[in-house]
Amino acid sequence: MGRWDPNARERLERAALELFAEQGFAATTVPQITERAGLTTRTFFRYFSDKREVLFSGEEGMRSQFTAIIEGAPPELSGLDLVQYALEQGAAAIFEPRFADLRSWRAVVASDEGLRERALRKQELSTETAKTALRERGLDEQTATVLAGLASVLLQSAVTAWVEQPVVEKSLTAYIRESVEQLRSLVA
Amino acid sequence: MGRWDPNARERLERAALELFAEQGFAATTVPQITERAGLTTRTFFRYFSDKREVLFSGEEGMRSQFTAIIEGAPPELSGLDLVQYALEQGAAAIFEPRFADLRSWRAVVASDEGLRERALRKQELSTETAKTALRERGLDEQTATVLAGLASVLLQSAVTAWVEQPVVEKSLTAYIRESVEQLRSLVA
């Protein structure tokens, strides 16, 4: 068991997130995580270097998804329209199916200074990835930097508003549209 | 000596930055820093909890300066005009007098993953401070969040372009104006 389980990674991630949310990040040990997941510690360390990394292992996949979205965007889109397109596609493909997990994840990260710093660094890497994808569409360095930064600000602002709704009434896509409209009015 | 030196903090900061730039952050010890500064280790620890903190002790003062700038901004300014005003004032008061130090500082921070994470966290705190100052001007939560995020993106992009000039020909203020103009055209 464990070694050949095709869902081992997902099971470990789920068990870790549950335990971090229930009893705190600092108080949770790797053996507790593997016990909850019904897997061995050896299996754990095949996937993750430490318990912190469990929280960030999905980031690389997310970056690849955003790169594919930008690469596949209609060629006539540019500026803020391109950003809006990429964020709406990303919301539907990446974030909206994971509302509950994302809410837990953010609460756990917010509880620990080291995790916050790590999360910000991962966010910076995502912004870099978006910038690279924008450069490959032919945008110059400065334009790609500002657009990628803008995308990050709009996404963070929309995701925060979305997960902090006391009652879930609006989709992330709706929040993204609001943020984009607001930006247009602030800059106009 | 040391104990009553009114410039002890500045001398320690300067010595540390020089040593980090010359021989690397990891290779530099607190005794080396105090020796270069002509002060004692005891004095060092009166100001800083560790060598990492030497790099970030100025951040709180910077945040206060930005708060004062936003509080003192002409009441008729809003949206991107307010952001531009605050960034230009900040450029003149905070960054432009410190070009060489800022360039060294950024090179040292970029060399170490832990320092990068810490720097991002400090940047996030600055964005939070700006947001609070904007809220106190009467802006709603969402508007203050997006404007403060925008200010951070524009400042980072302008400062990067400014310190990375192979030959220093343009002021930070000029780069800020360019970034703001670029944003206007991207959003239009």
Short mmCIF file of C-alpha atoms in Angstrom, two decimals:
data_model
loop_
_atom_site.label_atom_id
_atom_site.label_comp_id
_atom_site.label_asym_id
_atom_site.label_seq_id
_atom_site.Cartn_x
_atom_site.Cartn_y
_atom_site.Cartn_z
CA MET A 1 0.00 0.00 0.00
CA GLY A 2 1.11 3.55 -0.51
CA ARG A 3 3.92 2.81 -2.86
CA TRP A 4 1.65 2.10 -5.80
CA ASP A 5 -1.23 4.28 -4.78
CA PRO A 6 -1.82 6.69 -7.65
CA ASN A 7 -3.57 9.14 -5.32
CA ALA A 8 -0.90 9.18 -2.61
CA ARG A 9 0.07 12.80 -3.22
CA GLU A 10 -3.51 14.05 -3.12
CA ARG A 11 -4.29 12.00 -0.01
CA LEU A 12 -1.28 13.39 1.81
CA GLU A 13 -2.16 16.94 0.81
CA ARG A 14 -5.73 16.53 1.99
CA ALA A 15 -4.73 14.92 5.31
CA ALA A 16 -2.14 17.63 5.95
CA LEU A 17 -4.53 20.48 5.20
CA GLU A 18 -7.17 18.95 7.48
CA LEU A 19 -4.73 18.52 10.35
CA PHE A 20 -3.19 21.97 9.94
CA ALA A 21 -6.68 23.49 10.03
CA GLU A 22 -7.80 21.37 13.02
CA GLN A 23 -4.80 21.60 15.31
CA GLY A 24 -2.44 24.18 13.80
CA PHE A 25 0.55 23.96 11.49
CA ALA A 26 3.24 23.94 14.19
CA ALA A 27 1.53 21.19 16.23
CA THR A 28 1.16 18.81 13.29
CA THR A 29 3.83 16.17 12.60
CA VAL A 30 4.61 14.18 9.47
CA PRO A 31 3.67 10.87 11.19
CA GLN A 32 0.25 12.34 12.04
CA ILE A 33 -0.24 13.30 8.41
CA THR A 34 0.73 9.87 7.10
CA GLU A 35 -1.45 8.14 9.68
CA ARG A 36 -4.46 10.22 8.66
CA ALA A 37 -3.74 9.47 5.00
CA GLY A 38 -3.18 5.76 5.67
CA LEU A 39 0.28 5.92 4.11
CA THR A 40 3.86 5.54 5.32
CA THR A 41 6.33 8.25 6.28
CA ARG A 42 8.58 6.91 3.54
CA THR A 43 5.86 7.60 1.01
CA PHE A 44 5.50 11.11 2.39
CA PHE A 45 9.16 11.91 1.83
CA ARG A 46 9.00 10.54 -1.70
CA TYR A 47 6.72 13.47 -2.52
CA PHE A 48 7.64 16.26 -0.11
CA SER A 49 10.85 17.43 1.53
CA ASP A 50 8.99 18.60 4.67
CA LYS A 51 5.50 19.40 5.95
CA ARG A 52 5.75 22.98 4.72
CA GLU A 53 6.14 21.83 1.13
CA VAL A 54 2.82 19.96 1.22
CA LEU A 55 1.15 23.36 1.16
CA PHE A 56 2.98 24.51 -1.95
CA SER A 57 3.34 21.48 -4.17
CA GLY A 58 0.42 22.46 -6.37
CA GLU A 59 1.94 25.80 -7.33
CA GLU A 60 4.01 24.52 -10.21
CA GLY A 61 0.98 22.96 -11.87
CA MET A 62 -0.90 26.21 -11.42
CA ARG A 63 1.89 28.14 -13.10
CA SER A 64 1.84 25.76 -16.08
CA GLN A 65 -1.91 26.20 -16.37
CA PHE A 66 -1.59 29.99 -16.45
CA THR A 67 1.17 29.78 -19.06
CA ALA A 68 -1.06 27.59 -21.25
CA ILE A 69 -3.95 30.05 -20.82
CA ILE A 70 -1.81 33.03 -21.88
CA GLU A 71 -0.32 31.09 -24.81
CA GLY A 72 -3.79 30.09 -25.97
CA ALA A 73 -5.38 33.54 -25.58
CA PRO A 74 -6.90 35.05 -28.74
CA PRO A 75 -4.09 36.99 -30.49
CA GLU A 76 -6.16 40.17 -30.76
CA LEU A 77 -6.35 40.55 -26.95
CA SER A 78 -3.91 42.96 -25.32
CA GLY A 79 -3.47 45.14 -22.21
CA LEU A 80 -6.07 44.82 -19.50
CA ASP A 81 -8.37 42.77 -21.78
CA LEU A 82 -5.73 40.08 -21.99
CA VAL A 83 -5.29 40.14 -18.20
CA GLN A 84 -9.03 39.85 -17.68
CA TYR A 85 -9.26 36.92 -20.11
CA ALA A 86 -6.42 35.03 -18.37
CA LEU A 87 -7.83 35.64 -14.89
CA GLU A 88 -11.34 34.53 -15.84
CA GLN A 89 -10.02 31.37 -17.49
CA GLY A 90 -7.82 30.69 -14.48
CA ALA A 91 -10.71 31.27 -12.08
CA ALA A 92 -12.84 28.67 -13.85
CA ALA A 93 -10.09 26.08 -14.36
CA ILE A 94 -8.00 26.45 -11.21
CA PHE A 95 -9.74 28.26 -8.34
CA GLU A 96 -13.51 27.86 -8.50
CA PRO A 97 -13.48 24.04 -8.18
CA ARG A 98 -11.37 24.39 -4.99
CA PHE A 99 -13.19 26.96 -2.89
CA ALA A 100 -13.16 25.05 0.42
CA ASP A 101 -9.53 23.92 0.12
CA LEU A 102 -8.41 27.41 -0.82
CA ARG A 103 -10.18 28.92 2.15
CA SER A 104 -8.50 26.42 4.54
CA TRP A 105 -5.16 26.88 2.81
CA ARG A 106 -5.27 30.65 3.23
CA ALA A 107 -6.20 30.39 6.91
CA VAL A 108 -3.28 28.02 7.57
CA VAL A 109 -0.78 30.19 5.67
CA ALA A 110 -1.99 33.34 7.45
CA SER A 111 -1.35 31.68 10.82
CA ASP A 112 2.41 31.32 10.38
CA GLU A 113 4.94 34.01 9.51
CA GLY A 114 7.27 31.58 7.70
CA LEU A 115 4.40 30.25 5.60
CA ARG A 116 3.33 33.78 4.67
CA GLU A 117 6.83 34.57 3.45
CA ARG A 118 6.99 31.36 1.46
CA ALA A 119 3.55 32.01 -0.06
CA LEU A 120 4.62 35.48 -1.18
CA ARG A 121 7.71 34.05 -2.84
CA LYS A 122 5.58 31.50 -4.69
CA GLN A 123 3.28 34.31 -5.74
CA GLU A 124 6.29 36.21 -7.07
CA LEU A 125 7.34 33.15 -9.06
CA SER A 126 3.83 32.98 -10.55
CA THR A 127 4.07 36.63 -11.54
CA GLU A 128 7.45 35.90 -13.16
CA THR A 129 5.92 32.99 -15.07
CA ALA A 130 3.08 35.19 -16.32
CA LYS A 131 5.61 37.82 -17.35
CA THR A 132 7.59 35.25 -19.35
CA ALA A 133 4.43 34.08 -21.12
CA LEU A 134 3.55 37.71 -21.94
CA ARG A 135 7.07 38.34 -23.26
CA GLU A 136 6.58 35.34 -25.57
CA ARG A 137 3.52 37.03 -27.02
CA GLY A 138 5.90 39.79 -28.12
CA LEU A 139 5.37 42.32 -25.32
CA ASP A 140 8.39 44.34 -24.21
CA GLU A 141 9.96 43.81 -20.77
CA GLN A 142 8.39 46.84 -19.10
CA THR A 143 4.88 46.21 -20.44
CA ALA A 144 5.05 42.54 -19.49
CA THR A 145 6.24 43.46 -15.97
CA VAL A 146 3.44 45.93 -15.34
CA LEU A 147 0.74 43.68 -16.84
CA ALA A 148 1.86 40.63 -14.87
CA GLY A 149 1.98 42.71 -11.67
CA LEU A 150 -1.47 44.06 -12.41
CA ALA A 151 -2.80 40.55 -12.95
CA SER A 152 -1.39 39.51 -9.60
CA VAL A 153 -2.95 42.47 -7.75
CA LEU A 154 -6.35 41.91 -9.36
CA LEU A 155 -6.27 38.17 -8.71
CA GLN A 156 -5.26 38.53 -5.06
CA SER A 157 -7.86 41.19 -4.43
CA ALA A 158 -10.62 39.13 -6.10
CA VAL A 159 -9.64 35.85 -4.40
CA THR A 160 -9.55 37.54 -0.99
CA ALA A 161 -13.01 39.04 -1.44
CA TRP A 162 -14.31 35.72 -2.78
CA VAL A 163 -13.09 33.50 0.09
CA GLU A 164 -13.99 36.05 2.75
CA GLN A 165 -17.68 36.21 1.81
CA PRO A 166 -19.63 35.38 4.97
CA VAL A 167 -22.25 33.71 2.78
CA VAL A 168 -21.07 32.48 -0.62
CA GLU A 169 -23.17 34.38 -3.10
CA LYS A 170 -20.81 35.42 -5.86
CA SER A 171 -18.38 33.55 -8.08
CA LEU A 172 -14.71 34.38 -8.34
CA THR A 173 -15.32 35.37 -11.95
CA ALA A 174 -17.80 38.01 -10.75
CA TYR A 175 -15.20 39.40 -8.34
CA ILE A 176 -12.58 39.47 -11.08
CA ARG A 177 -14.92 41.45 -13.36
CA GLU A 178 -15.62 43.90 -10.55
CA SER A 179 -11.90 44.38 -9.84
CA VAL A 180 -11.15 44.97 -13.52
CA GLU A 181 -14.00 47.48 -13.84
CA GLN A 182 -12.84 49.22 -10.71
CA LEU A 183 -9.32 49.46 -12.06
CA ARG A 184 -10.64 50.99 -15.27
CA SER A 185 -12.49 53.65 -13.30
CA LEU A 186 -9.51 54.36 -11.02
CA VAL A 187 -7.18 54.87 -13.97
CA ALA A 188 -9.65 56.76 -16.17
CA MET B 1 32.85 53.89 22.54
CA GLY B 2 29.83 52.47 20.79
CA ARG B 3 27.42 52.78 23.64
CA TRP B 4 26.97 56.50 23.27
CA ASP B 5 27.61 56.74 19.59
CA PRO B 6 24.57 58.42 18.04
CA ASN B 7 25.43 56.92 14.62
CA ALA B 8 25.93 53.35 15.81
CA ARG B 9 22.92 52.00 13.93
CA GLU B 10 23.88 53.65 10.66
CA ARG B 11 27.52 52.54 11.00
CA LEU B 12 26.46 48.94 11.60
CA GLU B 13 24.09 49.03 8.63
CA ARG B 14 26.75 50.43 6.35
CA ALA B 15 29.41 47.94 7.50
CA ALA B 16 27.01 45.03 7.09
CA LEU B 17 25.92 46.06 3.60
CA GLU B 18 29.54 46.49 2.52
CA LEU B 19 30.55 43.07 3.85
CA PHE B 20 27.49 41.30 2.43
CA ALA B 21 28.28 42.82 -0.97
CA GLU B 22 32.00 42.00 -0.79
CA GLN B 23 31.97 38.46 0.56
CA GLY B 24 28.36 37.29 0.53
CA PHE B 25 25.58 37.28 3.11
CA ALA B 26 26.12 33.70 4.34
CA ALA B 27 29.88 34.15 4.80
CA THR B 28 29.57 37.31 6.89
CA THR B 29 29.46 37.09 10.70
CA VAL B 30 28.26 39.57 13.30
CA PRO B 31 31.81 39.97 14.75
CA GLN B 32 33.06 40.89 11.26
CA ILE B 33 30.36 43.52 10.97
CA THR B 34 31.09 45.04 14.37
CA GLU B 35 34.83 45.02 13.69
CA ARG B 36 34.31 46.89 10.41
CA ALA B 37 32.03 49.38 12.17
CA GLY B 38 34.45 49.80 15.11
CA LEU B 39 31.73 48.79 17.59
CA THR B 40 31.09 45.88 19.94
CA THR B 41 28.93 42.82 19.39
CA ARG B 42 26.92 43.92 22.40
CA THR B 43 26.10 47.17 20.64
CA PHE B 44 25.07 45.22 17.56
CA PHE B 45 22.54 43.17 19.49
CA ARG B 46 21.13 46.28 21.12
CA TYR B 47 19.90 47.30 17.65
CA PHE B 48 19.36 44.06 15.72
CA SER B 49 18.24 40.55 16.64
CA ASP B 50 20.44 38.99 13.92
CA LYS B 51 22.41 39.87 10.81
CA ARG B 52 19.34 39.43 8.61
CA GLU B 53 17.52 42.20 10.44
CA VAL B 54 20.23 44.74 9.61
CA LEU B 55 18.92 44.64 6.05
CA PHE B 56 15.35 45.44 7.04
CA SER B 57 15.55 47.85 9.94
CA GLY B 58 14.86 50.88 7.76
CA GLU B 59 11.52 49.56 6.52
CA GLU B 60 9.44 50.84 9.38
CA GLY B 61 10.69 54.39 8.87
CA MET B 62 9.91 54.08 5.17
CA ARG B 63 6.37 53.01 5.92
CA SER B 64 5.87 56.00 8.23
CA GLN B 65 7.15 58.31 5.51
CA PHE B 66 4.69 56.91 2.97
CA THR B 67 1.83 57.23 5.45
CA ALA B 68 2.73 60.88 6.03
CA ILE B 69 2.89 61.47 2.26
CA ILE B 70 -0.58 59.98 1.69
CA GLU B 71 -2.03 61.88 4.67
CA GLY B 72 -0.59 65.12 3.36
CA ALA B 73 -1.65 64.64 -0.26
CA PRO B 74 -3.95 67.33 -1.72
CA PRO B 75 -7.53 66.27 -0.94
CA GLU B 76 -8.66 66.63 -4.56
CA LEU B 77 -6.30 63.86 -5.73
CA SER B 78 -7.80 60.40 -6.21
CA GLY B 79 -7.28 57.17 -8.13
CA LEU B 80 -4.11 56.85 -10.15
CA ASP B 81 -3.31 60.56 -9.72
CA LEU B 82 -3.05 60.04 -5.97
CA VAL B 83 -0.81 57.00 -6.49
CA GLN B 84 1.43 58.96 -8.84
CA TYR B 85 1.70 61.84 -6.37
CA ALA B 86 2.66 59.51 -3.49
CA LEU B 87 5.22 57.62 -5.55
CA GLU B 88 6.89 60.78 -6.85
CA GLN B 89 7.09 62.24 -3.36
CA GLY B 90 8.44 58.95 -2.02
CA ALA B 91 11.00 58.74 -4.82
CA ALA B 92 12.37 62.17 -3.95
CA ALA B 93 12.32 61.76 -0.17
CA ILE B 94 13.20 58.10 0.29
CA PHE B 95 14.80 56.46 -2.73
CA GLU B 96 16.69 58.97 -4.87
CA PRO B 97 19.16 59.97 -2.12
CA ARG B 98 20.05 56.28 -1.65
CA PHE B 99 20.75 54.98 -5.13
CA ALA B 100 24.04 53.19 -4.39
CA ASP B 101 22.83 51.61 -1.13
CA LEU B 102 19.62 50.47 -2.76
CA ARG B 103 21.50 48.87 -5.61
CA SER B 104 23.77 46.94 -3.17
CA TRP B 105 20.80 46.05 -0.99
CA ARG B 106 18.88 44.55 -3.88
CA ALA B 107 21.87 42.52 -5.04
CA VAL B 108 22.37 41.09 -1.54
CA VAL B 109 18.69 40.25 -1.10
CA ALA B 110 18.52 38.62 -4.55
CA SER B 111 21.43 36.34 -3.61
CA ASP B 112 19.61 34.52 -0.80
CA GLU B 113 16.25 32.76 -0.92
CA GLY B 114 15.44 33.49 2.73
CA LEU B 115 16.19 37.18 2.26
CA ARG B 116 13.97 37.32 -0.82
CA GLU B 117 11.08 35.85 1.14
CA ARG B 118 11.62 38.27 3.97
CA ALA B 119 11.83 41.22 1.57
CA LEU B 120 8.53 40.22 -0.03
CA ARG B 121 6.87 40.06 3.35
CA LYS B 122 8.16 43.54 4.19
CA GLN B 123 6.86 44.73 0.84
CA GLU B 124 3.47 43.28 1.69
CA LEU B 125 3.50 45.14 5.02
CA SER B 126 4.26 48.37 3.15
CA THR B 127 1.32 47.73 0.84
CA GLU B 128 -0.87 47.14 3.91
CA THR B 129 0.33 50.42 5.41
CA ALA B 130 -0.48 52.29 2.20
CA LYS B 131 -3.90 50.64 2.15
CA THR B 132 -4.59 51.78 5.71
CA ALA B 133 -3.60 55.35 4.86
CA LEU B 134 -5.89 55.25 1.81
CA ARG B 135 -8.77 53.90 3.91
CA GLU B 136 -8.27 56.86 6.24
CA ARG B 137 -8.81 59.19 3.30
CA GLY B 138 -12.28 57.65 3.07
CA LEU B 139 -11.70 55.08 0.32
CA ASP B 140 -13.58 51.79 0.59
CA GLU B 141 -11.75 48.54 1.32
CA GLN B 142 -11.73 47.22 -2.25
CA THR B 143 -10.60 50.51 -3.81
CA ALA B 144 -7.86 50.95 -1.22
CA THR B 145 -6.66 47.37 -1.82
CA VAL B 146 -6.44 47.75 -5.59
CA LEU B 147 -4.82 51.22 -5.41
CA ALA B 148 -2.23 50.13 -2.85
CA GLY B 149 -1.43 47.03 -4.94
CA LEU B 150 -1.13 49.17 -8.03
CA ALA B 151 1.23 51.55 -6.23
CA SER B 152 3.41 48.60 -5.23
CA VAL B 153 3.56 47.20 -8.78
CA LEU B 154 4.42 50.60 -10.27
CA LEU B 155 7.05 51.34 -7.62
CA GLN B 156 8.74 47.95 -7.95
CA SER B 157 8.78 48.15 -11.71
CA ALA B 158 10.18 51.71 -11.67
CA VAL B 159 12.82 50.99 -9.00
CA THR B 160 14.00 47.87 -10.85
CA ALA B 161 14.39 49.77 -14.12
CA TRP B 162 16.12 52.63 -12.28
CA VAL B 163 18.75 50.57 -10.44
CA GLU B 164 19.39 48.31 -13.42
CA GLN B 165 20.38 51.15 -15.77
CA PRO B 166 23.84 50.28 -17.10
CA VAL B 167 24.63 54.01 -17.13
CA VAL B 168 22.60 56.18 -14.78
CA GLU B 169 20.81 58.62 -17.06
CA LYS B 170 17.28 58.84 -15.70
CA SER B 171 15.81 59.66 -12.30
CA LEU B 172 13.45 57.36 -10.45
CA THR B 173 10.78 60.03 -10.84
CA ALA B 174 11.12 59.75 -14.62
CA TYR B 175 10.68 55.98 -14.42
CA ILE B 176 7.63 56.37 -12.22
CA ARG B 177 6.05 58.76 -14.73
CA GLU B 178 6.74 56.31 -17.53
CA SER B 179 5.19 53.42 -15.59
CA VAL B 180 2.09 55.45 -14.79
CA GLU B 181 1.70 56.55 -18.41
CA GLN B 182 2.18 52.99 -19.54
CA LEU B 183 -0.48 51.79 -17.15
CA ARG B 184 -2.89 54.40 -18.48
CA SER B 185 -2.36 53.21 -22.03
CA LEU B 186 -2.65 49.51 -21.06
CA VAL B 187 -5.95 50.08 -19.30
CA ALA B 188 -7.42 52.51 -21.86
#
